[in-house]
PDB file of C-alpha atoms in Angstrom:
ATOM      1  CA  LYS X   1      45.855 -17.185 -57.216  1.00 81.00           C
ATOM      2  CA  GLN X   2      44.248 -13.886 -56.337  1.00 87.00           C
ATOM      3  CA  GLU X   3      41.758 -14.448 -53.474  1.00 91.00           C
ATOM      4  CA  VAL X   4      39.294 -11.920 -52.914  1.00 95.00           C
ATOM      5  CA  THR X   5      37.001 -11.583 -49.558  1.00 96.00           C
ATOM      6  CA  GLN X   6      34.184  -9.254 -48.526  1.00 96.00           C
ATOM      7  CA  ILE X   7      33.018  -8.588 -45.220  1.00 90.00           C
ATOM      8  CA  PRO X   8      30.218  -8.692 -44.048  1.00 90.00           C
ATOM      9  CA  ALA X   9      28.496 -10.663 -46.770  1.00 92.00           C
ATOM     10  CA  ALA X  10      25.220  -9.006 -45.873  1.00 94.00           C
ATOM     11  CA  LEU X  11      24.114  -6.012 -43.635  1.00 94.00           C
ATOM     12  CA  SER X  12      21.104  -3.497 -42.956  1.00 95.00           C
ATOM     13  CA  VAL X  13      21.408   0.111 -41.877  1.00 95.00           C
ATOM     14  CA  PRO X  14      18.830   2.889 -41.361  1.00 97.00           C
ATOM     15  CA  GLU X  15      18.806   5.549 -43.791  1.00 97.00           C
ATOM     16  CA  GLY X  16      21.102   8.261 -43.068  1.00 97.00           C
ATOM     17  CA  GLU X  17      23.855   6.168 -41.599  1.00 97.00           C
ATOM     18  CA  ASN X  18      27.246   5.776 -43.047  1.00 96.00           C
ATOM     19  CA  LEU X  19      28.124   2.535 -44.681  1.00 95.00           C
ATOM     20  CA  VAL X  20      31.379   0.779 -44.319  1.00 95.00           C
ATOM     21  CA  LEU X  21      32.345  -2.277 -46.882  1.00 96.00           C
ATOM     22  CA  ASN X  22      35.635  -4.107 -46.608  1.00 96.00           C
ATOM     23  CA  CYS X  23      37.421  -5.850 -49.206  1.00 97.00           C
ATOM     24  CA  SER X  24      40.581  -8.004 -48.502  1.00 97.00           C
ATOM     25  CA  PHE X  25      42.825  -9.699 -51.325  1.00 96.00           C
ATOM     26  CA  THR X  26      45.772 -12.158 -50.934  1.00 94.00           C
ATOM     27  CA  ASP X  27      48.287 -10.917 -53.687  1.00 88.00           C
ATOM     28  CA  SER X  28      49.212  -7.175 -53.141  1.00 85.00           C
ATOM     29  CA  ALA X  29      50.948  -6.813 -56.657  1.00 85.00           C
ATOM     30  CA  ILE X  30      47.719  -5.250 -58.000  1.00 87.00           C
ATOM     31  CA  TYR X  31      47.707  -2.528 -60.507  1.00 87.00           C
ATOM     32  CA  ASN X  32      44.392  -1.050 -59.420  1.00 90.00           C
ATOM     33  CA  LEU X  33      41.340  -2.157 -57.517  1.00 93.00           C
ATOM     34  CA  GLN X  34      37.756  -1.695 -58.575  1.00 94.00           C
ATOM     35  CA  TRP X  35      34.335  -1.510 -56.831  1.00 96.00           C
ATOM     36  CA  PHE X  36      31.212  -2.345 -58.595  1.00 96.00           C
ATOM     37  CA  ARG X  37      27.431  -2.186 -57.960  1.00 97.00           C
ATOM     38  CA  GLN X  38      24.732  -4.849 -58.814  1.00 97.00           C
ATOM     39  CA  ASP X  39      21.249  -4.278 -58.613  1.00 96.00           C
ATOM     40  CA  PRO X  40      19.166  -7.448 -58.317  1.00 92.00           C
ATOM     41  CA  GLY X  41      18.541  -8.944 -61.745  1.00 90.00           C
ATOM     42  CA  LYS X  42      20.812  -6.581 -63.452  1.00 92.00           C
ATOM     43  CA  GLY X  43      24.632  -6.617 -64.439  1.00 93.00           C
ATOM     44  CA  LEU X  44      27.366  -4.841 -62.718  1.00 95.00           C
ATOM     45  CA  THR X  45      27.937  -1.237 -62.820  1.00 94.00           C
ATOM     46  CA  SER X  46      31.585   0.304 -62.336  1.00 93.00           C
ATOM     47  CA  LEU X  47      31.622   2.647 -59.311  1.00 95.00           C
ATOM     48  CA  LEU X  48      35.386   3.579 -58.516  1.00 94.00           C
ATOM     49  CA  LEU X  49      38.704   2.374 -59.813  1.00 92.00           C
ATOM     50  CA  ILE X  50      41.739   3.071 -57.715  1.00 93.00           C
ATOM     51  CA  GLN X  51      45.147   2.896 -59.234  1.00 90.00           C
ATOM     52  CA  SER X  52      47.912   1.123 -57.139  1.00 88.00           C
ATOM     53  CA  SER X  53      49.435   4.855 -56.941  1.00 89.00           C
ATOM     54  CA  GLN X  54      46.293   6.135 -55.236  1.00 90.00           C
ATOM     55  CA  ARG X  55      45.259   5.909 -51.698  1.00 91.00           C
ATOM     56  CA  GLU X  56      41.860   6.917 -52.130  1.00 93.00           C
ATOM     57  CA  GLN X  57      39.213   7.829 -54.792  1.00 93.00           C
ATOM     58  CA  THR X  58      35.862   9.787 -54.147  1.00 95.00           C
ATOM     59  CA  SER X  59      32.676  10.073 -56.649  1.00 94.00           C
ATOM     60  CA  GLY X  60      29.960  11.970 -54.836  1.00 96.00           C
ATOM     61  CA  ARG X  61      29.158  10.206 -51.512  1.00 97.00           C
ATOM     62  CA  LEU X  62      31.378   7.169 -52.147  1.00 97.00           C
ATOM     63  CA  ASN X  63      34.772   7.142 -51.200  1.00 97.00           C
ATOM     64  CA  ALA X  64      37.233   4.029 -51.653  1.00 96.00           C
ATOM     65  CA  SER X  65      40.617   3.793 -49.963  1.00 96.00           C
ATOM     66  CA  LEU X  66      43.383   1.349 -50.989  1.00 96.00           C
ATOM     67  CA  ASP X  67      46.191  -0.012 -48.913  1.00 94.00           C
ATOM     68  CA  LYS X  68      48.116  -2.376 -50.839  1.00 91.00           C
ATOM     69  CA  SER X  69      50.648  -3.540 -48.256  1.00 91.00           C
ATOM     70  CA  SER X  70      47.891  -4.834 -46.262  1.00 93.00           C
ATOM     71  CA  GLY X  71      45.833  -6.070 -48.782  1.00 94.00           C
ATOM     72  CA  ARG X  72      42.568  -3.997 -48.040  1.00 96.00           C
ATOM     73  CA  SER X  73      40.221  -1.339 -49.440  1.00 96.00           C
ATOM     74  CA  THR X  74      37.212  -0.025 -48.028  1.00 96.00           C
ATOM     75  CA  LEU X  75      34.087   1.362 -49.722  1.00 96.00           C
ATOM     76  CA  TYR X  76      32.490   4.492 -47.658  1.00 96.00           C
ATOM     77  CA  ILE X  77      28.946   5.506 -48.746  1.00 96.00           C
ATOM     78  CA  ALA X  78      27.862   8.511 -46.694  1.00 97.00           C
ATOM     79  CA  ALA X  79      24.517   9.288 -45.379  1.00 97.00           C
ATOM     80  CA  SER X  80      23.235   6.246 -46.959  1.00 97.00           C
ATOM     81  CA  GLN X  81      19.818   6.099 -48.934  1.00 97.00           C
ATOM     82  CA  PRO X  82      17.194   3.305 -49.696  1.00 97.00           C
ATOM     83  CA  GLY X  83      18.565   3.882 -53.142  1.00 97.00           C
ATOM     84  CA  ASP X  84      21.999   2.356 -52.007  1.00 97.00           C
ATOM     85  CA  SER X  85      20.233  -0.997 -51.626  1.00 97.00           C
ATOM     86  CA  ALA X  86      22.393  -3.099 -53.823  1.00 97.00           C
ATOM     87  CA  THR X  87      25.304  -5.707 -53.542  1.00 97.00           C
ATOM     88  CA  TYR X  88      28.742  -4.033 -53.910  1.00 97.00           C
ATOM     89  CA  LEU X  89      31.449  -6.130 -55.250  1.00 97.00           C
ATOM     90  CA  CYS X  90      35.193  -5.390 -55.278  1.00 96.00           C
ATOM     91  CA  ALA X  91      37.666  -6.869 -58.005  1.00 94.00           C
ATOM     92  CA  VAL X  92      41.347  -6.886 -58.746  1.00 93.00           C
ATOM     93  CA  PRO X  93      43.390  -7.965 -61.627  1.00 88.00           C
ATOM     94  CA  SER X  94      44.814 -11.322 -61.585  1.00 83.00           C
ATOM     95  CA  TYR X  95      46.850 -13.725 -64.080  1.00 70.00           C
ATOM     96  CA  GLY X  96      48.850 -11.146 -65.974  1.00 66.00           C
ATOM     97  CA  ASN X  97      46.433  -8.522 -65.551  1.00 68.00           C
ATOM     98  CA  ASN X  98      44.045  -9.629 -68.344  1.00 75.00           C
ATOM     99  CA  ARG X  99      41.448 -10.977 -65.877  1.00 85.00           C
ATOM    100  CA  LEU X 100      39.668  -9.944 -62.736  1.00 90.00           C
ATOM    101  CA  ALA X 101      39.250 -11.791 -59.567  1.00 91.00           C
ATOM    102  CA  PHE X 102      35.913 -10.859 -57.830  1.00 94.00           C
ATOM    103  CA  GLY X 103      34.844 -10.920 -54.268  1.00 95.00           C
ATOM    104  CA  LYS X 104      31.500 -12.582 -53.454  1.00 95.00           C
ATOM    105  CA  GLY X 105      29.768  -9.102 -52.615  1.00 95.00           C
ATOM    106  CA  ASN X 106      28.599  -7.096 -49.720  1.00 95.00           C
ATOM    107  CA  GLN X 107      24.523  -7.266 -50.060  1.00 96.00           C
ATOM    108  CA  VAL X 108      23.281  -3.844 -48.524  1.00 97.00           C
ATOM    109  CA  VAL X 109      19.949  -3.062 -47.590  1.00 97.00           C
ATOM    110  CA  VAL X 110      19.247   0.425 -46.530  1.00 97.00           C
ATOM    111  CA  ILE X 111      15.934   0.788 -44.422  1.00 97.00           C
ATOM    112  CA  PRO X 112      13.953   3.749 -45.072  1.00 95.00           C
TER     113      PRO X 112
ATOM    114  CA  ASP B   1      25.792   2.724 -70.680  1.00 56.00           C
ATOM    115  CA  ALA B   2      28.314   0.828 -72.651  1.00 65.00           C
ATOM    116  CA  GLY B   3      26.734  -0.513 -75.780  1.00 91.00           C
ATOM    117  CA  ILE B   4      26.453  -4.506 -74.579  1.00 95.00           C
ATOM    118  CA  THR B   5      23.600  -6.595 -75.665  1.00 96.00           C
ATOM    119  CA  GLN B   6      23.367 -10.127 -74.654  1.00 98.00           C
ATOM    120  CA  SER B   7      20.692 -12.665 -76.126  1.00 97.00           C
ATOM    121  CA  PRO B   8      18.733 -14.666 -75.303  1.00 97.00           C
ATOM    122  CA  ARG B   9      17.862 -13.045 -72.085  1.00 97.00           C
ATOM    123  CA  HIS B  10      16.280 -16.142 -70.729  1.00 97.00           C
ATOM    124  CA  LYS B  11      16.473 -19.710 -71.887  1.00 97.00           C
ATOM    125  CA  VAL B  12      15.080 -22.906 -70.691  1.00 98.00           C
ATOM    126  CA  THR B  13      16.817 -26.026 -72.434  1.00 97.00           C
ATOM    127  CA  GLU B  14      16.945 -29.659 -71.764  1.00 97.00           C
ATOM    128  CA  THR B  15      20.024 -31.511 -70.581  1.00 97.00           C
ATOM    129  CA  GLY B  16      22.185 -32.654 -73.323  1.00 97.00           C
ATOM    130  CA  THR B  17      21.360 -29.799 -75.649  1.00 97.00           C
ATOM    131  CA  PRO B  18      23.759 -27.562 -77.205  1.00 96.00           C
ATOM    132  CA  VAL B  19      23.016 -23.869 -76.189  1.00 97.00           C
ATOM    133  CA  THR B  20      24.987 -20.584 -77.578  1.00 98.00           C
ATOM    134  CA  LEU B  21      24.711 -17.223 -75.940  1.00 98.00           C
ATOM    135  CA  ARG B  22      25.641 -14.136 -77.935  1.00 98.00           C
ATOM    136  CA  CYS B  23      27.073 -11.137 -76.778  1.00 98.00           C
ATOM    137  CA  HIS B  24      27.395  -8.052 -78.882  1.00 98.00           C
ATOM    138  CA  GLN B  25      29.245  -4.765 -78.469  1.00 97.00           C
ATOM    139  CA  THR B  26      29.040  -1.432 -80.253  1.00 96.00           C
ATOM    140  CA  GLU B  27      32.094   0.013 -78.806  1.00 92.00           C
ATOM    141  CA  ASN B  28      34.726  -1.720 -80.637  1.00 93.00           C
ATOM    142  CA  HIS B  29      36.606  -2.622 -77.585  1.00 94.00           C
ATOM    143  CA  ARG B  30      39.277  -5.251 -77.725  1.00 94.00           C
ATOM    144  CA  TYR B  31      38.555  -7.383 -74.784  1.00 94.00           C
ATOM    145  CA  MET B  32      35.532  -9.551 -74.394  1.00 96.00           C
ATOM    146  CA  TYR B  33      34.735 -11.731 -71.294  1.00 96.00           C
ATOM    147  CA  TRP B  34      32.125 -14.428 -70.310  1.00 97.00           C
ATOM    148  CA  TYR B  35      31.372 -14.608 -66.672  1.00 97.00           C
ATOM    149  CA  ARG B  36      28.796 -17.000 -64.814  1.00 97.00           C
ATOM    150  CA  GLN B  37      27.363 -15.917 -61.642  1.00 96.00           C
ATOM    151  CA  ASP B  38      25.963 -18.517 -58.800  1.00 95.00           C
ATOM    152  CA  PRO B  39      25.082 -18.081 -55.197  1.00 89.00           C
ATOM    153  CA  GLY B  40      27.877 -18.865 -53.013  1.00 85.00           C
ATOM    154  CA  HIS B  41      30.435 -18.513 -55.650  1.00 87.00           C
ATOM    155  CA  GLY B  42      30.250 -15.185 -56.702  1.00 87.00           C
ATOM    156  CA  LEU B  43      31.351 -14.303 -60.272  1.00 93.00           C
ATOM    157  CA  ARG B  44      33.667 -16.607 -62.223  1.00 94.00           C
ATOM    158  CA  LEU B  45      35.451 -16.234 -65.529  1.00 94.00           C
ATOM    159  CA  ILE B  46      34.550 -18.893 -68.006  1.00 96.00           C
ATOM    160  CA  HIS B  47      36.570 -17.546 -71.123  1.00 96.00           C
ATOM    161  CA  TYR B  48      37.800 -14.480 -72.541  1.00 94.00           C
ATOM    162  CA  SER B  49      38.854 -12.695 -75.873  1.00 95.00           C
ATOM    163  CA  TYR B  50      41.729 -10.287 -76.335  1.00 93.00           C
ATOM    164  CA  GLY B  51      41.165  -9.872 -80.139  1.00 93.00           C
ATOM    165  CA  VAL B  52      39.493 -11.512 -83.156  1.00 94.00           C
ATOM    166  CA  LYS B  53      40.252 -14.935 -82.980  1.00 92.00           C
ATOM    167  CA  ASP B  54      42.391 -14.754 -79.691  1.00 95.00           C
ATOM    168  CA  THR B  55      40.720 -16.590 -76.768  1.00 95.00           C
ATOM    169  CA  ASP B  56      41.908 -17.970 -73.600  1.00 93.00           C
ATOM    170  CA  LYS B  57      40.293 -19.989 -70.801  1.00 94.00           C
ATOM    171  CA  GLY B  58      38.993 -18.969 -67.382  1.00 92.00           C
ATOM    172  CA  GLU B  59      38.758 -20.444 -64.138  1.00 90.00           C
ATOM    173  CA  VAL B  60      35.554 -22.405 -65.117  1.00 94.00           C
ATOM    174  CA  SER B  61      36.020 -23.274 -68.824  1.00 95.00           C
ATOM    175  CA  ASP B  62      35.116 -27.260 -68.615  1.00 96.00           C
ATOM    176  CA  GLY B  63      32.051 -27.723 -70.711  1.00 96.00           C
ATOM    177  CA  TYR B  64      32.095 -24.321 -72.543  1.00 97.00           C
ATOM    178  CA  SER B  65      33.815 -23.101 -75.941  1.00 97.00           C
ATOM    179  CA  VAL B  66      33.818 -19.534 -77.291  1.00 98.00           C
ATOM    180  CA  SER B  67      34.449 -17.992 -80.709  1.00 97.00           C
ATOM    181  CA  ARG B  68      35.443 -14.592 -81.763  1.00 97.00           C
ATOM    182  CA  SER B  69      35.099 -14.038 -85.508  1.00 96.00           C
ATOM    183  CA  LYS B  70      34.176 -10.304 -85.409  1.00 96.00           C
ATOM    184  CA  THR B  71      35.170  -7.774 -82.937  1.00 96.00           C
ATOM    185  CA  GLU B  72      31.699  -7.004 -81.960  1.00 97.00           C
ATOM    186  CA  ASP B  73      30.706 -10.636 -81.206  1.00 97.00           C
ATOM    187  CA  PHE B  74      31.501 -12.995 -78.510  1.00 98.00           C
ATOM    188  CA  LEU B  75      29.605 -16.432 -78.759  1.00 98.00           C
ATOM    189  CA  LEU B  76      29.647 -18.736 -75.846  1.00 98.00           C
ATOM    190  CA  THR B  77      28.489 -22.239 -76.561  1.00 98.00           C
ATOM    191  CA  LEU B  78      27.555 -24.913 -74.025  1.00 97.00           C
ATOM    192  CA  GLU B  79      28.482 -27.923 -75.887  1.00 93.00           C
ATOM    193  CA  SER B  80      26.114 -30.708 -74.206  1.00 96.00           C
ATOM    194  CA  ALA B  81      24.130 -28.623 -71.312  1.00 97.00           C
ATOM    195  CA  THR B  82      24.248 -29.949 -67.989  1.00 97.00           C
ATOM    196  CA  SER B  83      22.173 -28.943 -65.095  1.00 97.00           C
ATOM    197  CA  SER B  84      25.453 -27.788 -63.151  1.00 96.00           C
ATOM    198  CA  GLN B  85      25.405 -25.047 -66.051  1.00 98.00           C
ATOM    199  CA  THR B  86      22.092 -23.829 -64.861  1.00 98.00           C
ATOM    200  CA  SER B  87      23.344 -19.997 -64.039  1.00 97.00           C
ATOM    201  CA  VAL B  88      23.306 -16.369 -64.799  1.00 97.00           C
ATOM    202  CA  TYR B  89      25.665 -15.503 -67.584  1.00 98.00           C
ATOM    203  CA  PHE B  90      27.235 -12.174 -68.260  1.00 97.00           C
ATOM    204  CA  CYS B  91      29.333 -10.727 -70.779  1.00 97.00           C
ATOM    205  CA  ALA B  92      31.926  -7.930 -70.156  1.00 95.00           C
ATOM    206  CA  ILE B  93      33.910  -5.783 -72.312  1.00 95.00           C
ATOM    207  CA  SER B  94      37.016  -3.229 -71.858  1.00 92.00           C
ATOM    208  CA  ALA B  95      39.263  -1.452 -74.245  1.00 89.00           C
ATOM    209  CA  LYS B  96      42.345  -2.415 -72.301  1.00 85.00           C
ATOM    210  CA  PRO B  97      43.632  -5.075 -69.835  1.00 82.00           C
ATOM    211  CA  SER B  98      41.948  -5.408 -66.621  1.00 75.00           C
ATOM    212  CA  GLY B  99      45.044  -4.388 -64.824  1.00 71.00           C
ATOM    213  CA  GLN B 100      44.472  -0.762 -66.656  1.00 77.00           C
ATOM    214  CA  GLU B 101      40.765  -0.197 -67.100  1.00 81.00           C
ATOM    215  CA  THR B 102      37.393  -1.163 -65.842  1.00 87.00           C
ATOM    216  CA  GLN B 103      35.098  -3.502 -67.500  1.00 91.00           C
ATOM    217  CA  TYR B 104      31.627  -2.986 -68.867  1.00 93.00           C
ATOM    218  CA  PHE B 105      28.844  -5.371 -68.122  1.00 95.00           C
ATOM    219  CA  GLY B 106      25.876  -6.725 -70.101  1.00 96.00           C
ATOM    220  CA  PRO B 107      22.311  -7.488 -68.625  1.00 95.00           C
ATOM    221  CA  GLY B 108      22.988 -11.009 -68.136  1.00 96.00           C
ATOM    222  CA  THR B 109      21.412 -13.980 -69.573  1.00 97.00           C
ATOM    223  CA  ARG B 110      19.335 -16.469 -67.446  1.00 97.00           C
ATOM    224  CA  LEU B 111      19.986 -20.203 -68.310  1.00 98.00           C
ATOM    225  CA  LEU B 112      17.909 -22.881 -66.974  1.00 98.00           C
ATOM    226  CA  VAL B 113      18.988 -26.361 -67.532  1.00 97.00           C
ATOM    227  CA  LEU B 114      16.007 -29.258 -67.096  1.00 97.00           C
TER     228      LEU B 114
END
């Protein structure tokens, strides 16, 4: 069974600092890894999807890296803004790739 | 935004009553999923569908059933609601299996079982 862990569970940073969010997974035989954002009371929004053949993926201020062999991914958010305050979840396919296994999320607060 | 709606958005019900939640999509995607989200447990898969009338269980399927008679609709039924089923329920869709493509999520349904 695929287990996904996200550390830290919660963090607060002052505006302008870079954010580093970590995700680890137990089964390295994955096709991809995804990062989602969830705002309070809302559904999840896909941020980045990294294929197993890629080492990183970038979208604006967001950069996600993937190290399959060590079972780790890191999401970097450059120059954080108050609007980045949200919960960030990572997910990997499991059970024959028809499902996603989610971490419990990194809850981020960016202080103006 | 992906065309996914969930109804109702909020519901309060009593223990022992049946409850049906509806997920409707306008994207004609093959795969549909029902999750529940609870503090301390994160997002957990209840059931999913890989086509009309094709469904499978997730990790927390006890006490839940699903039906998919049309591509656009995926129904989740709590056969006899219990307080432990108080949760936020999310529907998601994807055109391909999770190993190939991202999932798109609906806005959620908040269910309170008294």
